[in-house]
CSV table of C-alpha atoms in Angstrom, one decimal:
chain,number,residue,atom,x,y,z
A,1,MET,CA,-24.8,-1.4,-18.9
A,2,ALA,CA,-25.5,-5.1,-18.3
A,3,GLU,CA,-21.8,-6.0,-18.0
A,4,ALA,CA,-21.0,-3.2,-15.6
A,5,GLY,CA,-24.0,-3.8,-13.4
A,6,GLN,CA,-23.3,-7.5,-13.3
A,7,SER,CA,-19.6,-7.0,-12.4
A,8,ILE,CA,-20.5,-4.5,-9.6
A,9,ALA,CA,-23.1,-6.9,-8.1
A,10,ALA,CA,-20.7,-9.9,-8.2
A,11,LEU,CA,-17.9,-7.8,-6.8
A,12,ALA,CA,-20.0,-6.5,-3.9
A,13,ALA,CA,-21.1,-10.0,-3.1
A,14,TYR,CA,-17.5,-11.2,-3.1
A,15,LEU,CA,-16.4,-8.3,-0.9
A,16,GLY,CA,-19.4,-8.8,1.4
A,17,VAL,CA,-20.6,-5.2,1.1
A,18,LYS,CA,-23.7,-3.5,-0.3
A,19,ALA,CA,-23.3,-2.0,-3.8
A,20,GLY,CA,-26.5,0.0,-3.9
A,21,LYS,CA,-28.5,0.5,-7.1
A,22,VAL,CA,-26.4,0.9,-10.3
A,23,THR,CA,-28.0,3.3,-12.8
A,24,LEU,CA,-26.8,4.8,-16.1
A,25,ASP,CA,-25.8,8.5,-16.0
A,26,GLY,CA,-27.9,10.4,-18.4
A,27,ARG,CA,-25.2,12.6,-20.0
A,28,ASP,CA,-22.1,10.5,-19.8
A,29,LYS,CA,-23.8,7.1,-20.2
A,30,ILE,CA,-21.5,5.5,-17.5
A,31,PRO,CA,-22.6,3.5,-14.5
A,32,VAL,CA,-23.4,5.5,-11.4
A,33,VAL,CA,-24.1,4.4,-7.8
A,34,LYS,CA,-25.8,6.7,-5.3
A,35,GLY,CA,-24.8,5.5,-1.9
A,36,LYS,CA,-24.8,6.8,1.7
A,37,THR,CA,-21.3,8.3,1.2
A,38,GLY,CA,-22.3,10.1,-2.0
A,39,THR,CA,-22.5,9.3,-5.7
A,40,ARG,CA,-19.7,7.3,-7.4
A,41,ARG,CA,-19.3,7.5,-11.2
A,42,GLY,CA,-17.7,4.9,-13.5
A,43,LEU,CA,-17.2,1.2,-13.2
A,44,VAL,CA,-13.6,1.4,-12.0
A,45,SER,CA,-14.3,4.1,-9.5
A,46,ILE,CA,-17.3,2.2,-8.1
A,47,ALA,CA,-15.3,-1.0,-7.9
A,48,LYS,CA,-12.4,0.7,-6.1
A,49,HIS,CA,-14.8,2.4,-3.7
A,50,LEU,CA,-16.3,-1.0,-2.8
A,51,VAL,CA,-12.9,-2.5,-2.1
A,52,ARG,CA,-12.1,0.4,0.2
A,53,ALA,CA,-15.5,0.2,1.9
A,54,ALA,CA,-14.7,-3.5,2.5
A,55,GLU,CA,-11.3,-2.5,3.9
A,56,LYS,CA,-9.5,-4.8,1.4
A,57,ASN,CA,-7.2,-2.1,0.0
A,58,SER,CA,-4.5,-4.6,-0.7
A,59,LEU,CA,-6.6,-5.7,-3.7
A,60,LEU,CA,-5.7,-2.2,-5.1
A,61,GLY,CA,-2.0,-2.9,-5.0
A,62,LYS,CA,0.4,-2.6,-2.1
A,63,THR,CA,3.0,-0.3,-3.5
A,64,ILE,CA,2.5,2.8,-5.6
A,65,GLU,CA,3.9,0.9,-8.6
A,66,ASP,CA,1.5,-2.0,-8.1
A,67,GLN,CA,-1.4,0.5,-7.6
A,68,SER,CA,-0.6,2.1,-11.0
A,69,ALA,CA,-0.4,-1.3,-12.7
A,70,VAL,CA,-3.8,-2.3,-11.2
A,71,ASP,CA,-5.3,1.1,-12.3
A,72,GLN,CA,-3.9,0.5,-15.8
A,73,TRP,CA,-5.5,-2.9,-16.2
A,74,LEU,CA,-8.8,-1.7,-14.6
A,75,GLU,CA,-8.8,1.1,-17.3
A,76,TYR,CA,-8.0,-1.6,-19.9
A,77,ARG,CA,-11.2,-3.5,-18.8
A,78,VAL,CA,-13.3,-0.4,-19.6
A,79,SER,CA,-11.5,1.1,-22.6
A,80,GLN,CA,-10.4,-2.1,-24.4
A,81,LEU,CA,-12.5,-5.1,-23.3
A,82,ASP,CA,-15.8,-3.3,-22.8
A,83,SER,CA,-15.4,-1.4,-26.0
A,84,CYS,CA,-15.2,-4.5,-28.2
A,85,GLN,CA,-17.9,-4.2,-30.8
A,86,GLY,CA,-17.4,-7.8,-32.2
A,87,ASP,CA,-15.2,-10.8,-32.4
A,88,LYS,CA,-12.4,-9.0,-34.3
A,89,GLU,CA,-11.8,-6.6,-31.4
A,90,LEU,CA,-12.3,-9.3,-28.8
A,91,THR,CA,-9.6,-11.4,-30.5
A,92,VAL,CA,-7.2,-8.5,-30.2
A,93,VAL,CA,-7.9,-8.3,-26.4
A,94,LEU,CA,-7.5,-12.1,-26.0
A,95,LYS,CA,-4.2,-12.1,-27.9
A,96,GLU,CA,-2.8,-9.2,-25.9
A,97,LEU,CA,-3.8,-10.8,-22.6
A,98,ASN,CA,-2.5,-14.2,-23.8
A,99,THR,CA,0.9,-12.7,-24.6
A,100,TYR,CA,1.0,-10.7,-21.4
A,101,LEU,CA,-0.1,-13.6,-19.1
A,102,ALA,CA,2.4,-16.1,-20.7
A,103,ASP,CA,4.8,-15.7,-17.8
A,104,LYS,CA,2.3,-14.6,-15.1
A,105,VAL,CA,-0.1,-16.2,-12.6
A,106,TYR,CA,-1.9,-12.9,-11.8
A,107,ILE,CA,-2.2,-9.7,-13.7
A,108,VAL,CA,-0.1,-7.7,-11.2
A,109,ASN,CA,2.9,-8.9,-9.2
A,110,HIS,CA,2.1,-12.6,-8.1
A,111,ILE,CA,-1.0,-11.7,-6.1
A,112,MET,CA,-4.7,-11.5,-7.0
A,113,SER,CA,-5.9,-7.9,-7.3
A,114,LEU,CA,-9.0,-6.1,-8.4
A,115,ALA,CA,-7.6,-6.1,-11.9
A,116,ASP,CA,-7.9,-10.0,-12.0
A,117,ILE,CA,-11.4,-9.8,-10.6
A,118,LEU,CA,-12.8,-7.2,-12.9
A,119,LEU,CA,-11.1,-8.7,-16.0
A,120,TYR,CA,-12.5,-12.1,-15.1
A,121,TYR,CA,-16.0,-10.7,-14.7
A,122,GLY,CA,-15.6,-8.8,-18.0
A,123,LEU,CA,-14.4,-11.8,-19.9
A,124,HIS,CA,-16.9,-14.3,-18.4
A,125,THR,CA,-19.7,-13.7,-20.9
A,126,HIS,CA,-17.2,-14.3,-23.8
A,127,PHE,CA,-15.7,-17.5,-22.2
A,128,VAL,CA,-19.1,-19.1,-21.5
A,129,GLY,CA,-19.8,-19.9,-25.1
A,130,MET,CA,-16.2,-20.3,-26.2
A,131,PRO,CA,-15.4,-23.5,-28.1
A,132,TYR,CA,-12.5,-25.7,-26.7
A,133,TYR,CA,-10.1,-25.0,-29.5
A,134,ASP,CA,-10.5,-21.3,-29.0
A,135,LYS,CA,-9.7,-21.8,-25.3
A,136,GLU,CA,-6.7,-23.8,-26.4
A,137,ASN,CA,-5.7,-21.0,-28.7
A,138,TYR,CA,-5.6,-18.6,-25.7
A,139,MET,CA,-3.9,-21.1,-23.4
A,140,HIS,CA,-2.5,-18.6,-21.0
A,141,VAL,CA,-5.7,-16.6,-20.7
A,142,SER,CA,-7.6,-19.8,-20.1
A,143,ARG,CA,-5.2,-21.0,-17.4
A,144,TRP,CA,-5.4,-17.6,-15.7
A,145,PHE,CA,-9.3,-17.5,-16.1
A,146,ASP,CA,-9.6,-21.0,-14.7
A,147,ASN,CA,-7.4,-20.0,-11.7
A,148,ILE,CA,-9.4,-16.9,-10.9
A,149,GLN,CA,-12.8,-18.7,-11.1
A,150,HIS,CA,-11.5,-21.0,-8.4
A,151,GLU,CA,-10.4,-18.2,-6.1
A,152,GLU,CA,-12.6,-18.4,-3.0
A,153,GLY,CA,-15.9,-16.4,-3.5
A,154,VAL,CA,-14.9,-14.7,-6.7
A,155,ARG,CA,-17.2,-16.7,-9.1
A,156,GLN,CA,-20.3,-16.1,-7.0
A,157,THR,CA,-23.4,-17.1,-9.0
A,158,LEU,CA,-21.6,-16.9,-12.4
A,159,PRO,CA,-21.7,-20.2,-14.3
A,160,TYR,CA,-18.6,-22.4,-14.1
A,161,VAL,CA,-16.5,-22.5,-17.3
A,162,HIS,CA,-15.0,-25.8,-18.2
A,163,PHE,CA,-11.5,-26.2,-19.5
A,164,LEU,CA,-9.9,-29.4,-20.9
A,165,ARG,CA,-7.0,-30.6,-18.8
A,166,THR,CA,-5.3,-32.5,-21.6
A,167,GLN,CA,-4.3,-30.7,-24.8
A,168,ILE,CA,-6.1,-33.0,-27.3
A,169,TYR,CA,-5.9,-30.6,-30.2
A,170,ASP,CA,-2.5,-30.4,-31.7
A,171,ARG,CA,-1.0,-27.0,-32.6
A,172,MET,CA,-2.8,-26.7,-36.0
A,173,SER,CA,-2.7,-23.2,-37.3
A,174,HIS,CA,-6.2,-21.7,-37.2
B,1,MET,CA,13.2,6.4,-16.0
B,2,LYS,CA,12.4,6.1,-19.8
B,3,LEU,CA,9.4,7.5,-21.5
B,4,TYR,CA,8.9,6.1,-24.9
B,5,THR,CA,6.8,8.3,-27.3
B,6,ASP,CA,6.5,9.4,-30.9
B,7,HIS,CA,7.1,13.1,-31.7
B,8,GLY,CA,4.2,15.4,-30.9
B,9,ASN,CA,2.1,13.0,-28.9
B,10,PHE,CA,-0.1,15.2,-26.7
B,11,GLN,CA,-0.8,12.4,-24.2
B,12,THR,CA,2.8,12.7,-23.0
B,13,LEU,CA,2.1,16.2,-21.6
B,14,LYS,CA,0.4,14.7,-18.5
B,15,ILE,CA,3.3,12.4,-17.8
B,16,ILE,CA,6.0,15.1,-18.3
B,17,VAL,CA,4.0,17.5,-16.0
B,18,ALA,CA,3.8,14.8,-13.4
B,19,SER,CA,7.5,14.0,-13.6
B,20,GLU,CA,8.4,17.7,-13.4
B,21,ILE,CA,6.3,18.0,-10.2
B,22,SER,CA,7.7,14.9,-8.6
B,23,GLY,CA,11.3,15.7,-9.7
B,24,VAL,CA,11.8,12.4,-11.5
B,25,LYS,CA,14.3,12.7,-14.3
B,26,LEU,CA,12.7,11.3,-17.5
B,27,GLU,CA,14.7,10.1,-20.4
B,28,ILE,CA,12.4,10.7,-23.4
B,29,VAL,CA,13.1,8.1,-26.1
B,30,HIS,CA,11.5,9.2,-29.4
B,31,THR,CA,10.3,6.3,-31.5
B,32,LYS,CA,8.5,6.2,-34.9
B,33,SER,CA,4.8,6.4,-34.7
B,34,ASP,CA,4.4,2.8,-35.9
B,35,GLU,CA,7.1,1.3,-33.7
B,36,LYS,CA,5.9,-1.2,-31.1
B,37,VAL,CA,7.4,-0.6,-27.6
B,38,VAL,CA,5.0,-2.5,-25.4
B,39,THR,CA,5.4,-6.0,-27.0
B,40,TYR,CA,2.3,-7.6,-25.7
B,41,LEU,CA,0.0,-4.9,-27.1
B,42,SER,CA,-1.1,-5.3,-30.7
B,43,SER,CA,-1.2,-1.6,-31.4
B,44,CYS,CA,1.7,0.9,-31.3
B,45,LYS,CA,0.0,2.7,-28.4
B,46,LEU,CA,2.2,5.4,-27.0
B,47,PRO,CA,3.4,6.9,-24.7
B,48,ALA,CA,4.7,4.2,-22.5
B,49,LEU,CA,6.5,4.8,-19.2
B,50,GLU,CA,9.2,2.1,-18.5
B,51,VAL,CA,8.9,2.1,-14.6
B,52,HIS,CA,11.4,-0.8,-14.5
B,53,PRO,CA,13.2,-2.6,-17.3
B,54,GLU,CA,10.5,-4.3,-19.4
B,55,LYS,CA,7.8,-3.1,-16.9
B,56,PHE,CA,5.6,-0.6,-18.8
B,57,LEU,CA,2.7,1.7,-18.0
B,58,PHE,CA,0.9,2.0,-21.3
B,59,SER,CA,-1.9,4.0,-19.7
B,60,ALA,CA,-0.9,7.7,-19.7
B,61,ASN,CA,-3.2,8.4,-16.7
B,62,ALA,CA,-1.8,5.5,-14.7
B,63,ALA,CA,1.7,6.8,-15.5
B,64,ALA,CA,0.9,10.4,-14.5
B,65,ARG,CA,-0.7,9.2,-11.2
B,66,TYR,CA,2.3,6.9,-10.5
B,67,LEU,CA,4.7,9.9,-10.9
B,68,THR,CA,2.6,12.3,-8.8
B,69,ASN,CA,2.2,9.7,-6.0
B,70,LEU,CA,6.0,9.6,-5.7
B,71,SER,CA,5.8,13.1,-4.1
B,72,TRP,CA,2.1,13.7,-3.2
B,73,LYS,CA,-0.1,11.9,-0.7
B,74,GLU,CA,-3.7,11.6,-2.2
B,75,THR,CA,-6.3,13.0,0.2
B,76,ASP,CA,-9.3,11.9,-1.8
B,77,PRO,CA,-8.4,8.9,-4.0
B,78,SER,CA,-12.0,8.2,-4.9
B,79,ALA,CA,-12.5,11.7,-6.4
B,80,LEU,CA,-9.3,11.2,-8.4
B,81,ASP,CA,-10.5,7.8,-9.6
B,82,GLN,CA,-13.6,9.3,-10.9
B,83,TRP,CA,-12.0,12.2,-12.7
B,84,LEU,CA,-9.3,10.0,-14.3
B,85,GLU,CA,-11.9,7.5,-15.3
B,86,TRP,CA,-14.2,10.2,-16.7
B,87,GLU,CA,-11.3,11.6,-18.8
B,88,SER,CA,-10.3,8.2,-20.2
B,89,ALA,CA,-13.8,6.6,-20.6
B,90,VAL,CA,-15.9,9.7,-21.6
B,91,LEU,CA,-13.8,12.8,-22.6
B,92,LEU,CA,-10.9,11.4,-24.6
B,93,PRO,CA,-13.0,9.2,-26.8
B,94,ILE,CA,-14.6,12.4,-28.0
B,95,VAL,CA,-11.6,14.8,-27.8
B,96,PHE,CA,-9.2,12.5,-29.6
B,97,PRO,CA,-11.2,12.0,-32.8
B,98,TYR,CA,-12.2,15.7,-32.7
B,99,LEU,CA,-8.5,16.6,-32.8
B,100,VAL,CA,-7.8,14.0,-35.5
B,101,SER,CA,-10.5,15.7,-37.6
B,102,LEU,CA,-9.5,19.3,-36.7
B,103,ILE,CA,-5.7,19.1,-36.8
B,104,GLY,CA,-5.3,15.9,-38.9
B,105,GLN,CA,-7.9,16.6,-41.6
B,106,GLY,CA,-8.7,20.3,-41.1
B,107,LYS,CA,-12.5,20.0,-40.6
B,108,THR,CA,-14.8,18.9,-37.7
B,109,GLU,CA,-18.3,17.5,-37.7
B,110,GLU,CA,-21.3,19.2,-36.0
B,111,HIS,CA,-21.9,16.4,-33.4
B,112,GLN,CA,-18.2,16.5,-32.4
B,113,LEU,CA,-18.5,20.2,-31.6
B,114,THR,CA,-21.7,19.7,-29.7
B,115,CYS,CA,-20.1,17.0,-27.5
B,116,ILE,CA,-17.0,19.1,-26.9
B,117,HIS,CA,-19.1,22.2,-25.8
B,118,GLY,CA,-21.2,20.0,-23.6
B,119,TYR,CA,-18.1,18.7,-21.7
B,120,LEU,CA,-16.4,22.1,-21.5
B,121,GLU,CA,-19.6,23.5,-20.0
B,122,HIS,CA,-19.7,20.6,-17.5
B,123,LEU,CA,-16.1,21.3,-16.5
B,124,ASP,CA,-16.7,25.0,-16.3
B,125,THR,CA,-19.6,24.4,-13.9
B,126,GLU,CA,-17.5,22.1,-11.8
B,127,LEU,CA,-14.9,24.8,-11.5
B,128,ASN,CA,-17.3,27.5,-10.4
B,129,GLY,CA,-15.8,29.1,-7.3
B,130,ARG,CA,-12.9,26.7,-7.3
B,131,GLN,CA,-9.2,26.6,-8.3
B,132,ALA,CA,-8.9,22.9,-9.0
B,133,PHE,CA,-11.2,19.9,-9.6
B,134,CYS,CA,-10.4,18.0,-6.4
B,135,GLY,CA,-10.0,20.1,-3.3
B,136,ASP,CA,-8.2,23.4,-3.6
B,137,GLN,CA,-4.7,22.2,-4.7
B,138,VAL,CA,-3.6,21.0,-8.1
B,139,THR,CA,-3.9,17.2,-8.3
B,140,VAL,CA,-3.4,14.6,-11.0
B,141,ALA,CA,-7.0,15.2,-12.0
B,142,ASP,CA,-6.1,18.8,-13.1
B,143,ILE,CA,-2.9,17.5,-14.8
B,144,VAL,CA,-4.8,14.9,-16.8
B,145,LEU,CA,-7.7,17.1,-17.8
B,146,TRP,CA,-5.5,20.1,-18.6
B,147,SER,CA,-3.1,18.0,-20.8
B,148,SER,CA,-5.8,16.3,-22.8
B,149,LEU,CA,-7.6,19.5,-23.4
B,150,TYR,CA,-4.5,21.5,-24.2
B,151,PRO,CA,-4.9,21.4,-28.0
B,152,VAL,CA,-8.6,22.2,-27.6
B,153,LEU,CA,-8.1,25.3,-25.4
B,154,ASN,CA,-4.7,26.5,-26.6
B,155,GLY,CA,-2.8,27.3,-29.8
B,156,LYS,CA,-3.7,27.7,-33.5
B,157,PHE,CA,-6.6,25.1,-33.4
B,158,CYS,CA,-8.2,26.2,-30.2
B,159,LEU,CA,-12.0,26.3,-30.0
B,160,LYS,CA,-13.2,29.8,-31.1
B,161,GLY,CA,-14.6,32.0,-28.3
B,162,TRP,CA,-14.3,29.4,-25.5
B,163,GLU,CA,-12.5,31.8,-23.2
B,164,SER,CA,-15.5,34.1,-22.9
B,165,GLN,CA,-18.0,31.3,-22.9
B,166,TYR,CA,-16.3,29.3,-20.1
B,167,LYS,CA,-14.8,31.8,-17.7
B,168,HIS,CA,-14.0,29.4,-14.8
B,169,LEU,CA,-12.3,27.0,-17.2
B,170,GLN,CA,-10.3,29.9,-18.8
B,171,ALA,CA,-9.0,31.0,-15.3
B,172,TRP,CA,-8.1,27.4,-14.5
B,173,ASN,CA,-6.4,26.8,-17.8
B,174,SER,CA,-4.2,29.9,-17.7
B,175,HIS,CA,-3.4,29.5,-14.0
B,176,LEU,CA,-1.9,26.0,-14.8
B,177,ALA,CA,-0.3,27.1,-18.0
B,178,ASN,CA,1.8,29.6,-16.1
B,179,LEU,CA,3.1,27.0,-13.6
B,180,GLN,CA,6.6,25.8,-14.3
B,181,PRO,CA,5.9,22.1,-14.7
B,182,PHE,CA,3.2,22.8,-17.3
B,183,LYS,CA,5.3,25.3,-19.2
B,184,ALA,CA,8.2,22.9,-19.2
B,185,ALA,CA,6.0,20.0,-20.6
B,186,VAL,CA,4.6,22.2,-23.4
B,187,LYS,CA,8.2,23.2,-24.3
B,188,ILE,CA,9.3,19.6,-24.4
B,189,VAL,CA,6.3,18.2,-26.4
B,190,LEU,CA,5.8,21.2,-28.8
B,191,GLY,CA,9.1,23.0,-28.7
B,192,ASP,CA,8.3,26.6,-29.8
B,193,ARG,CA,6.0,25.4,-32.6
B,194,ASP,CA,2.3,25.2,-32.7
B,195,THR,CA,-0.2,22.4,-32.1
B,196,SER,CA,0.1,21.5,-35.7
B,197,VAL,CA,3.1,19.4,-34.7
B,198,LEU,CA,0.6,17.0,-33.0
B,199,LYS,CA,-0.7,15.9,-36.5
B,200,ALA,CA,1.5,13.0,-37.3
B,201,SER,CA,1.0,11.3,-33.9
B,202,LEU,CA,-2.8,12.0,-33.9
B,203,LEU,CA,-3.1,10.3,-37.3
B,204,ALA,CA,-0.9,7.3,-36.2
B,205,GLN,CA,-2.1,6.6,-32.7
B,206,PRO,CA,-5.1,4.3,-32.0
B,207,VAL,CA,-8.3,6.2,-31.3
B,208,PRO,CA,-9.5,5.7,-27.7
B,209,GLN,CA,-12.9,3.9,-27.6
B,210,ARG,CA,-15.9,4.2,-25.4
B,211,ALA,CA,-17.3,1.2,-23.5
B,212,LYS,CA,-19.6,-0.7,-25.9
B,213,ASP,CA,-22.8,-1.4,-24.0
B,214,VAL,CA,-23.2,2.3,-23.4
B,215,GLY,CA,-21.3,3.4,-26.4
B,216,GLN,CA,-24.0,3.8,-29.0
B,217,ALA,CA,-26.2,5.9,-26.8
B,218,GLY,CA,-23.2,8.2,-26.1
B,219,GLN,CA,-22.5,8.9,-29.7
B,220,GLN,CA,-25.7,10.6,-30.7
């Protein structure tokens, strides 16, 4: 629950809206927020609701196609990233993102979206303790992560993650 | 528009229903179960909808919602968000392994059945006095839930006695089953055969997972 609650709090602060108290649903064990406009269930649904409440709908994608790509990567945060039991699964996620981001600045279509923000929040705990050569190994994810943490207001109170500018490690196979 | 899938992949039902509703002509490209279509993914996760050359939707829910939004205007997007997220984050991580055990290995465990009954009861209650999950019209929420529950509620491997136990769910299931887009999708994915054709894909496809920090508690 920690990661979901932390992401929702940071997102609400970034958007300048009130998130309300995040609790864990008894039956489904997913995050729930009981707000003035009713109960919202699930990390992605809560996040998308906060974006709409802040009237920043462009973060959800401008076209139908972009919206479905944003939805896809929001689902990826919950079903792939948040389901990682250990380093082995995390490595799979980092490799997939690294390949995907090789030719991209943002996750969807050249503009920052909720997908970048929620994936950045979800990856943050893993990047904080990551050694430099691992960051080197996932060069495209690191470049993307570094870019998102510099986006105005996204990082909030999360610790800053340092990346080396120069590639001092040659391309040894790990 | 190309839809890549292996044979008998029940997750394609929702995409085909959506395409039938929105009138988008899908070219279904059958691949082997272990063939990688979406190159940046490590698993051979299918189906994948190729919206534009080399631009894939590997989330079946996102693909179904994309197709329905080509012809529908969403009146309550937040309610749809929540149903689609509930289906992918809560329901499918239970239904998928249940079907793997049932159809793939011919036996299921007690805790799987308990979970399935719990969710069917929840859905039945939600449908009390209603025709659909969001508002009174069929939406992508109905398409996604109906498709993922199809092998649980229909055909040779359906859950014994569920029709009498969950009456609202039964009415909803048969109402949708008789609509043309749903009938067409079943014909395309299953042909005239039974849900046993889903076996190979069930055994080959990666099992959907639950979010970790709440996962353990959910799998009692």
